[in-house]
Short mmCIF file of C-alpha atoms in Angstrom, two decimals:
data_model
loop_
_atom_site.label_atom_id
_atom_site.label_comp_id
_atom_site.label_asym_id
_atom_site.label_seq_id
_atom_site.Cartn_x
_atom_site.Cartn_y
_atom_site.Cartn_z
CA MET V 15 2.35 59.38 0.99
CA ARG V 16 4.62 56.64 2.29
CA SER V 17 1.65 55.07 4.03
CA ALA V 18 -0.28 55.00 0.76
CA GLU V 19 2.67 53.43 -1.05
CA ARG V 20 2.97 50.76 1.59
CA MET V 21 -0.73 49.98 1.28
CA VAL V 22 -0.40 49.68 -2.51
CA LYS V 23 2.55 47.29 -2.13
CA LEU V 24 0.63 45.28 0.44
CA PHE V 25 -2.38 44.95 -1.85
CA ARG V 26 -0.09 43.92 -4.71
CA ILE V 27 1.49 41.20 -2.56
CA ILE V 28 -1.95 40.01 -1.48
CA ASN V 29 -3.17 39.92 -5.08
CA VAL V 30 -0.11 38.04 -6.32
CA THR V 31 -0.33 35.57 -3.43
CA PHE V 32 -4.01 35.01 -4.06
CA LEU V 33 -3.39 34.56 -7.78
CA LEU V 34 -0.58 32.07 -7.24
CA GLY V 35 -2.56 30.20 -4.60
CA SER V 36 -5.67 30.02 -6.74
CA THR V 37 -3.66 28.90 -9.76
CA SER V 38 -1.94 26.19 -7.71
CA VAL V 39 -5.26 24.89 -6.36
CA ILE V 40 -6.75 24.81 -9.85
CA LEU V 41 -3.72 22.98 -11.26
CA VAL V 42 -3.82 20.40 -8.47
CA LEU V 43 -7.55 19.84 -9.01
CA ILE V 44 -6.98 19.39 -12.73
CA SER V 45 -4.07 17.01 -12.09
CA LEU V 46 -6.41 14.73 -10.12
CA PHE V 47 -8.06 13.81 -13.42
CA THR V 48 -4.72 13.06 -15.11
CA PRO V 49 -1.97 10.51 -14.34
CA LEU V 50 0.28 13.31 -13.03
CA PHE V 51 -0.97 13.53 -9.44
CA SER V 52 -0.85 9.82 -8.63
CA GLN V 53 2.50 9.36 -10.39
CA ALA V 54 3.96 12.24 -8.39
CA VAL V 55 2.72 10.71 -5.13
CA VAL V 56 4.27 7.31 -5.96
CA TYR V 57 7.55 9.01 -6.86
CA VAL V 58 7.64 10.89 -3.55
CA PHE V 59 6.77 7.70 -1.66
CA MET V 60 9.77 5.98 -3.26
CA LEU V 61 12.07 8.67 -1.81
CA LEU V 62 10.88 8.31 1.77
CA PRO V 63 13.50 6.80 4.11
CA LEU V 64 12.82 3.62 6.02
CA PRO V 65 13.16 3.36 9.80
CA SER V 66 16.44 1.96 11.08
CA MET V 67 16.79 -1.83 10.93
CA PRO V 68 19.27 -4.39 12.24
CA SER V 69 22.45 -4.62 10.19
CA VAL V 70 21.63 -8.21 9.23
CA ALA V 71 18.42 -7.01 7.59
CA LYS V 72 20.38 -4.55 5.47
CA SER V 73 23.11 -6.98 4.48
CA SER V 74 21.04 -10.13 3.85
CA PRO V 75 19.59 -10.90 0.41
CA PRO V 76 15.83 -11.48 0.08
CA THR V 77 14.94 -15.02 1.12
CA ALA V 78 11.15 -15.06 0.57
CA TYR V 79 8.23 -13.34 -1.09
CA VAL V 80 5.65 -11.76 1.21
CA VAL V 81 2.26 -11.18 -0.42
CA LEU V 82 -0.11 -8.80 1.37
CA GLY V 83 -3.81 -9.41 0.90
CA GLY V 84 -5.80 -6.69 -0.81
CA GLY V 85 -9.33 -7.74 0.06
CA LEU V 86 -12.05 -10.26 -0.73
CA THR V 87 -15.37 -10.06 -2.53
CA ASN V 88 -18.22 -12.40 -3.52
CA ASP V 89 -18.93 -13.96 -6.88
CA HIS V 90 -22.35 -14.30 -8.52
CA ASN V 91 -22.98 -17.41 -6.39
CA ASN V 92 -22.18 -15.42 -3.23
CA GLN V 93 -18.98 -17.41 -2.74
CA ILE V 94 -16.00 -15.60 -1.27
CA ILE V 95 -13.23 -14.97 -3.81
CA LEU V 96 -10.21 -12.71 -4.18
CA ASN V 97 -11.02 -9.19 -5.28
CA ASN V 98 -9.04 -7.70 -8.14
CA TYR V 99 -6.45 -6.12 -5.83
CA SER V 100 -5.60 -9.45 -4.22
CA LEU V 101 -5.80 -11.28 -7.53
CA ASN V 102 -3.23 -8.97 -9.11
CA ARG V 103 -0.92 -9.50 -6.14
CA ALA V 104 -1.26 -13.29 -6.50
CA ARG V 105 -0.47 -13.05 -10.21
CA THR V 106 2.56 -10.88 -9.49
CA ALA V 107 3.79 -13.39 -6.91
CA ALA V 108 3.38 -16.27 -9.36
CA THR V 109 5.37 -14.44 -12.03
CA ALA V 110 8.15 -13.58 -9.58
CA TYR V 111 8.23 -17.15 -8.24
CA HIS V 112 8.64 -18.66 -11.70
CA ASP V 113 11.56 -16.28 -12.32
CA LEU V 114 13.16 -16.97 -8.92
CA PRO V 115 11.67 -19.75 -6.76
CA LEU V 116 11.63 -18.68 -3.10
CA PRO V 117 9.20 -19.44 -0.26
CA ILE V 118 6.00 -17.40 -0.46
CA VAL V 119 4.49 -16.00 2.73
CA LEU V 120 0.82 -14.99 2.48
CA SER V 121 -0.31 -12.39 5.00
CA GLY V 122 -3.86 -11.43 5.93
CA ALA V 123 -7.37 -12.81 6.07
CA GLU V 124 -7.08 -13.37 2.33
CA ALA V 125 -4.25 -15.89 2.79
CA PRO V 126 -6.36 -19.08 2.28
CA TRP V 127 -7.77 -17.74 -0.97
CA LEU V 128 -4.39 -16.47 -2.14
CA GLY V 129 -2.93 -19.87 -1.34
CA GLN V 130 -5.66 -21.72 -3.21
CA TRP V 131 -5.12 -19.57 -6.30
CA LEU V 132 -1.35 -20.13 -6.21
CA ILE V 133 -1.76 -23.89 -5.70
CA GLU V 134 -4.11 -24.01 -8.69
CA HIS V 135 -1.35 -22.32 -10.70
CA GLY V 136 1.33 -24.83 -9.79
CA ILE V 137 2.89 -23.23 -6.71
CA ASP V 138 2.95 -25.04 -3.38
CA GLY V 139 4.95 -25.03 -0.15
CA LEU V 140 3.22 -21.83 0.92
CA ILE V 141 3.47 -20.24 4.35
CA SER V 142 0.32 -18.52 5.62
CA GLU V 143 -0.39 -15.94 8.29
CA ASN V 144 -4.16 -15.66 8.56
CA ALA V 145 -4.73 -13.35 11.52
CA SER V 146 -3.71 -9.86 10.41
CA MET V 147 -6.41 -7.30 9.67
CA ASN V 148 -4.34 -4.30 8.57
CA THR V 149 -0.89 -3.36 7.30
CA CYS V 150 0.59 -2.93 10.77
CA GLU V 151 -0.53 -6.43 11.74
CA ASN V 152 0.73 -7.81 8.41
CA ALA V 153 4.23 -6.85 9.46
CA ARG V 154 4.00 -7.84 13.13
CA PHE V 155 2.38 -11.19 12.52
CA THR V 156 4.61 -12.08 9.57
CA ALA V 157 7.63 -11.45 11.79
CA LYS V 158 6.07 -13.72 14.43
CA ARG V 159 5.11 -16.42 11.92
CA ILE V 160 8.58 -16.93 10.42
CA PRO V 161 12.03 -15.42 11.05
CA LEU V 162 12.90 -13.18 8.12
CA HIS V 163 15.55 -10.51 7.56
CA HIS V 164 14.93 -9.39 3.99
CA VAL V 165 11.99 -10.16 1.69
CA TYR V 166 10.52 -9.30 -1.66
CA LEU V 167 7.36 -7.43 -0.66
CA ILE V 168 4.38 -7.69 -3.02
CA THR V 169 1.60 -5.12 -2.86
CA ASP V 170 0.51 -2.20 -5.05
CA GLY V 171 2.62 0.90 -5.57
CA TYR V 172 0.53 3.21 -3.38
CA HIS V 173 0.49 0.80 -0.45
CA MET V 174 4.17 -0.09 -0.79
CA ALA V 175 5.75 2.79 1.16
CA ARG V 176 3.47 2.31 4.16
CA ALA V 177 3.95 -1.46 4.10
CA ARG V 178 7.74 -1.25 3.80
CA ARG V 179 7.83 1.14 6.76
CA GLN V 180 5.82 -1.25 8.93
CA PHE V 181 8.05 -4.19 8.02
CA ALA V 182 11.16 -2.12 8.75
CA LEU V 183 9.75 -1.27 12.18
CA ASN V 184 9.59 -5.01 12.79
CA GLY V 185 13.17 -5.59 11.70
CA ILE V 186 12.45 -6.84 8.17
CA ASN V 187 14.04 -5.16 5.17
CA SER V 188 12.08 -5.30 1.91
CA THR V 189 12.67 -5.04 -1.79
CA PRO V 190 9.45 -3.89 -3.49
CA ILE V 191 7.69 -5.78 -6.25
CA GLU V 192 4.69 -3.73 -7.31
CA ALA V 193 1.45 -5.39 -8.31
CA PRO V 194 -0.69 -3.43 -10.77
CA LEU V 195 -3.98 -1.91 -9.72
CA PRO V 196 -7.14 -3.17 -11.47
CA VAL V 197 -7.65 0.19 -13.18
CA ARG V 198 -4.85 1.65 -15.30
CA ARG V 199 -3.86 5.27 -15.66
CA ASP V 200 -4.93 6.67 -19.02
CA TRP V 201 -4.72 10.27 -20.20
CA MET V 202 -7.93 9.75 -22.15
CA LYS V 203 -9.92 8.39 -19.18
CA PRO V 204 -10.26 11.01 -16.42
CA ALA V 205 -12.49 8.79 -14.26
CA GLN V 206 -9.81 6.10 -14.09
CA ASN V 207 -7.16 8.69 -13.24
CA LEU V 208 -9.39 10.04 -10.49
CA SER V 209 -9.62 6.57 -8.93
CA HIS V 210 -5.81 6.51 -8.80
CA SER V 211 -5.80 9.99 -7.26
CA ARG V 212 -8.27 8.92 -4.57
CA ARG V 213 -6.06 5.94 -3.74
CA ALA V 214 -3.01 8.20 -3.59
CA VAL V 215 -4.75 10.66 -1.23
CA TYR V 216 -5.86 7.78 1.00
CA GLU V 217 -2.30 6.46 1.25
CA ILE V 218 -0.91 9.92 2.02
CA ALA V 219 -3.35 10.23 4.91
CA ALA V 220 -2.69 6.68 6.12
CA TYR V 221 1.08 7.13 6.00
CA LEU V 222 0.91 10.39 7.96
CA ARG V 223 -1.40 8.72 10.48
CA ASP V 224 1.09 5.90 10.98
CA VAL V 225 3.92 8.37 11.55
CA ILE V 226 2.11 10.94 13.69
CA ARG V 227 -0.40 8.82 15.57
CA PRO V 228 -0.08 5.06 14.98
CA GLN V 229 -3.39 3.23 14.75
CA ILE V 230 -4.70 1.81 18.00
CA ASP V 231 -6.33 -1.22 16.35
CA CYS V 232 -2.98 -2.84 15.53
CA ARG V 233 -2.52 -5.83 17.80
CA HIS V 234 0.90 -6.81 19.06
CA ALA V 235 2.48 -10.16 18.25
CA ASN V 236 1.86 -11.35 21.80
CA ASP V 237 -1.87 -10.69 21.40
CA VAL V 238 -2.28 -13.68 19.08
CA THR V 239 -1.12 -17.25 19.39
CA SER V 240 0.77 -19.24 16.81
CA GLU V 241 -2.38 -21.32 16.37
CA GLN V 242 -4.39 -18.20 15.54
CA LEU V 243 -1.85 -17.23 12.89
CA LEU V 244 -2.44 -20.59 11.23
CA THR V 245 -6.24 -20.63 11.52
CA PRO V 246 -8.17 -19.40 8.46
CA ARG V 247 -11.20 -17.26 9.14
CA GLY V 248 -13.88 -19.15 7.24
CA ASN V 249 -16.50 -16.48 7.67
CA ALA V 250 -14.42 -13.68 6.22
CA ALA V 251 -16.51 -10.77 5.05
CA LYS V 252 -15.99 -8.39 2.19
CA THR V 253 -13.10 -6.06 2.88
CA PRO V 254 -11.89 -2.99 1.01
CA GLU V 255 -8.38 -2.85 -0.35
CA GLN V 256 -5.74 -2.13 2.26
#
């Protein structure tokens, strides 16, 4: 009798666990088509601690803007131009600069195009780092290009946590300034929300990769010369957002 009762309890526990698990999976899948999932991911990212940094990085105020490239594309004449991710970051930098003029550091293969856009919009005196190919190199090569302790970091909200971590690992503290993504969240547009969810999932995976098994294609500062940091890559190809 006791054996039968134990079996009944076991089946009840299994059923409840299965029901709760199935309900959770269904709710998560539904949330992917709403703003909830991506907003929750950004909120959690904001709570993540940064690696330890030198005390001067923690105590110094921001002294520059650092704009991370978000990719390039081609126009209808097959000319290389900023994609919408990079363009939004350039616009965000311009707005911030007009509110508080500080040096602007442009990081990535997109730097020449970011610089051209900013110059066309009345901002000059730019500092470029043209060699980096990923977020890890953005941080390492920016630190090599110019001595910085604390910066305003400009990228999108999903990329921000991973970027801030990489800059902290290179001794640079950062205050985030989020650039908007090309597609907005909208409760009435599930497809747009799903694009945000895909970006959020990508950043979760990339952040965990950086923590658990850092990428092997991140060159060290000594792997590039100062001349390479200053040399634009004229034959830059299309690149996805970082």
